[in-house]
Amino acid sequence: MPAPDSPGPWPARLDVLQSATGLFLALFMWLHMLFVASILLGADAMWRVTRFFEGYYLFGRSLPWLVSSFVAGIFMLFVVHAWLGLRKFPGHWRQHAVFWRHMRDMRHGDTTLWLVQVITGFGMLFLAPVHLYIMMAHPDLIGPYESADRVWSGRMWPLYLLLLLLVELHAGVGLYRLAVKWLAVGGTARRRLMGLKWGFTVFFVALGLVTLGAYVRLGIEHAPHAGEPYVPTWQRSVS
Ligand code: HEM
């Protein structure tokens, strides 16, 4: 029988839920980056990826509501993960002061990484919902020209630039901390894991920057016709 003032099993259960949602979201973000980067293979390649997610190759026509439903699911996971994370934010100035003193005295890398998680997570709370809402409300406006127009003519690139840095830092540090916490990695393995973490972060930030550059370039070229959707090369009439 647990003591009357014992918190019971719930804090531990919520911890597992936070780790599980974090793991899913971090892996999703890496896949998302690869799909978005399909623009680097050409506009037709990105058009195919977009249609794939709209069920075009399965149902023979585009069903953008499929994308909206998927985005809604990701949005819900994001909210649950953020809510669980907020429990651990230092809420009072006194807690902030204790944390800063603790970090300064310990000079421990993993404690500093925790602060990186708090700051990047806090930033994403404001930026990610803007992007997610647009994707959910306008799933039919995803495509080579549609996305490039949003990035450049729709002035979304500064938000994406900031969000890219926040999300890749947060995902890399998050996965590292998950491995340390649940797989009890220590010693040399821990140092190797840290190297791997930085490798992934640098790779995805670099890929994100090159990809964003490609959307910006296409957006500038297409600006005089902003709003016109992309038509794949094989569907264009020869006149
Ligand atoms: C199912 C959910 C999502 C969908 C369908 C989606 C879709 C897209 C698309 C199509 C783009 C290309 C630009 C555009 O069309 O505006 C993009 C870019 C981007 N998305 Fe998402 N996204 C999703 C979730 C997220 C989440 C949860 C985050 C971060 C918290 C995120 C961060 C970004 C960033 C940083 C870029 C710019 C990437 C770059 O080019 O460097 N996305 N997303």
Coordinates of N, CA, C and O and ligand atoms in Angstrom, one line a residue, residues 28-29 32-33 36 70-71 74 124 128 131-132 135 142 147 150-151 160 163-164 167 208 211-212 215, ligand 1:
F28 N 10.2 11.4 -36.8 CA 9.3 12.0 -37.8 C 10.0 13.2 -38.4 O 10.0 13.4 -39.7
M29 N 10.7 14.0 -37.6 CA 11.3 15.3 -38.1 C 12.4 14.9 -39.1 O 12.6 15.7 -40.1
H32 N 10.6 13.9 -42.3 CA 10.0 15.1 -42.8 C 11.1 15.9 -43.6 O 10.9 16.3 -44.7
M33 N 12.3 16.0 -43.0 CA 13.4 16.7 -43.7 C 13.8 16.1 -45.0 O 14.0 16.8 -46.0
V36 N 10.9 16.8 -47.5 CA 11.0 18.2 -48.0 C 12.1 18.5 -48.9 O 12.1 19.2 -49.9
F70 N -3.3 13.8 -41.1 CA -2.0 13.4 -40.6 C -1.4 14.6 -39.8 O -0.8 14.4 -38.7
V71 N -1.5 15.8 -40.3 CA -0.9 17.0 -39.6 C -1.6 17.2 -38.3 O -1.0 17.4 -37.3
I74 N 0.0 14.9 -35.8 CA 1.3 15.3 -35.4 C 1.1 16.5 -34.4 O 1.8 16.6 -33.4
M124 N 10.1 26.6 -29.9 CA 9.3 25.9 -30.8 C 7.8 26.0 -30.5 O 6.9 25.9 -31.3
A128 N 6.4 26.5 -34.2 CA 5.9 25.3 -34.8 C 4.3 25.4 -35.1 O 3.9 25.0 -36.2
H131 N 3.4 27.0 -38.5 CA 3.6 26.1 -39.7 C 2.6 25.0 -39.7 O 2.0 24.7 -40.7
L132 N 2.4 24.4 -38.6 CA 1.4 23.2 -38.5 C 0.0 23.7 -38.9 O -0.7 23.0 -39.7
M135 N -0.2 24.1 -42.7 CA -0.2 22.8 -43.4 C -1.5 22.1 -43.3 O -2.0 21.5 -44.2
I142 N 0.5 22.5 -51.1 CA 1.9 21.9 -50.9 C 2.3 21.4 -52.3 O 1.6 20.6 -52.9
S147 N 4.9 25.6 -52.4 CA 5.8 25.7 -51.3 C 6.8 26.9 -51.4 O 7.0 27.7 -50.5
R150 N 5.2 30.1 -50.9 CA 4.9 30.4 -49.5 C 6.3 30.8 -48.8 O 6.3 31.8 -48.0
V151 N 7.3 30.1 -49.1 CA 8.6 30.4 -48.5 C 9.1 31.8 -48.8 O 9.5 32.5 -47.9
Y160 N 11.1 29.6 -41.0 CA 11.7 28.3 -41.2 C 13.1 28.2 -40.8 O 13.6 27.2 -40.3
L163 N 13.2 27.9 -37.1 CA 12.6 26.7 -36.7 C 13.5 25.5 -37.0 O 13.6 24.6 -36.2
L164 N 14.2 25.6 -38.1 CA 15.1 24.5 -38.5 C 16.2 24.3 -37.4 O 16.4 23.2 -37.0
V167 N 14.6 23.0 -34.1 CA 14.1 21.6 -34.1 C 15.2 20.6 -34.3 O 15.2 19.5 -33.6
G208 N 18.9 21.0 -44.3 CA 17.8 21.9 -44.2 C 18.1 23.3 -44.8 O 17.3 23.9 -45.5
T211 N 18.2 22.9 -48.6 CA 16.8 22.8 -49.0 C 16.1 24.1 -49.0 O 15.4 24.5 -50.0
L212 N 16.2 24.8 -47.9 CA 15.6 26.1 -47.8 C 16.1 27.1 -48.9 O 15.3 27.8 -49.5
Y215 N 14.2 26.3 -52.1 CA 12.9 26.9 -52.1 C 12.9 28.4 -52.3 O 12.1 29.0 -53.1
Ligands
HEM1 C1 2.6 16.4 -40.7 C2 3.2 17.6 -40.4 C3 4.0 18.4 -41.3 C4 3.9 18.6 -42.7 C5 2.9 18.0 -43.6 C6 5.0 19.5 -43.0 C7 5.2 19.9 -44.3 C8 6.2 20.8 -44.7 C9 6.4 21.3 -46.1 C10 5.6 20.9 -47.3 C11 7.5 22.1 -46.1 C12 8.1 22.9 -47.3 C13 7.8 24.4 -47.2 C14 6.3 24.7 -47.3 O1 5.6 24.1 -48.0 O2 5.9 25.7 -46.6 C15 8.0 22.1 -44.7 C16 9.1 22.8 -44.3 C17 9.6 22.8 -43.0 N1 9.0 22.3 -41.9 FE1 7.3 21.1 -41.9 N2 5.7 19.9 -41.9 C18 5.1 19.2 -40.8 C19 5.6 19.2 -39.5 C20 6.6 20.0 -39.1 C21 7.0 20.1 -37.7 C22 6.3 19.4 -36.5 C23 8.1 21.0 -37.7 C24 8.9 21.4 -36.5 C25 8.5 21.5 -35.3 C26 8.4 21.4 -39.0 C27 9.4 22.2 -39.4 C28 9.7 22.6 -40.7 C29 10.8 23.4 -41.1 C30 11.9 23.9 -40.2 C31 10.8 23.5 -42.5 C32 11.8 24.2 -43.4 C33 12.7 23.1 -43.9 C34 13.9 23.6 -44.7 O3 13.6 23.8 -46.0 O4 15.0 23.9 -44.2 N3 7.5 20.8 -39.9 N4 7.2 21.3 -43.9

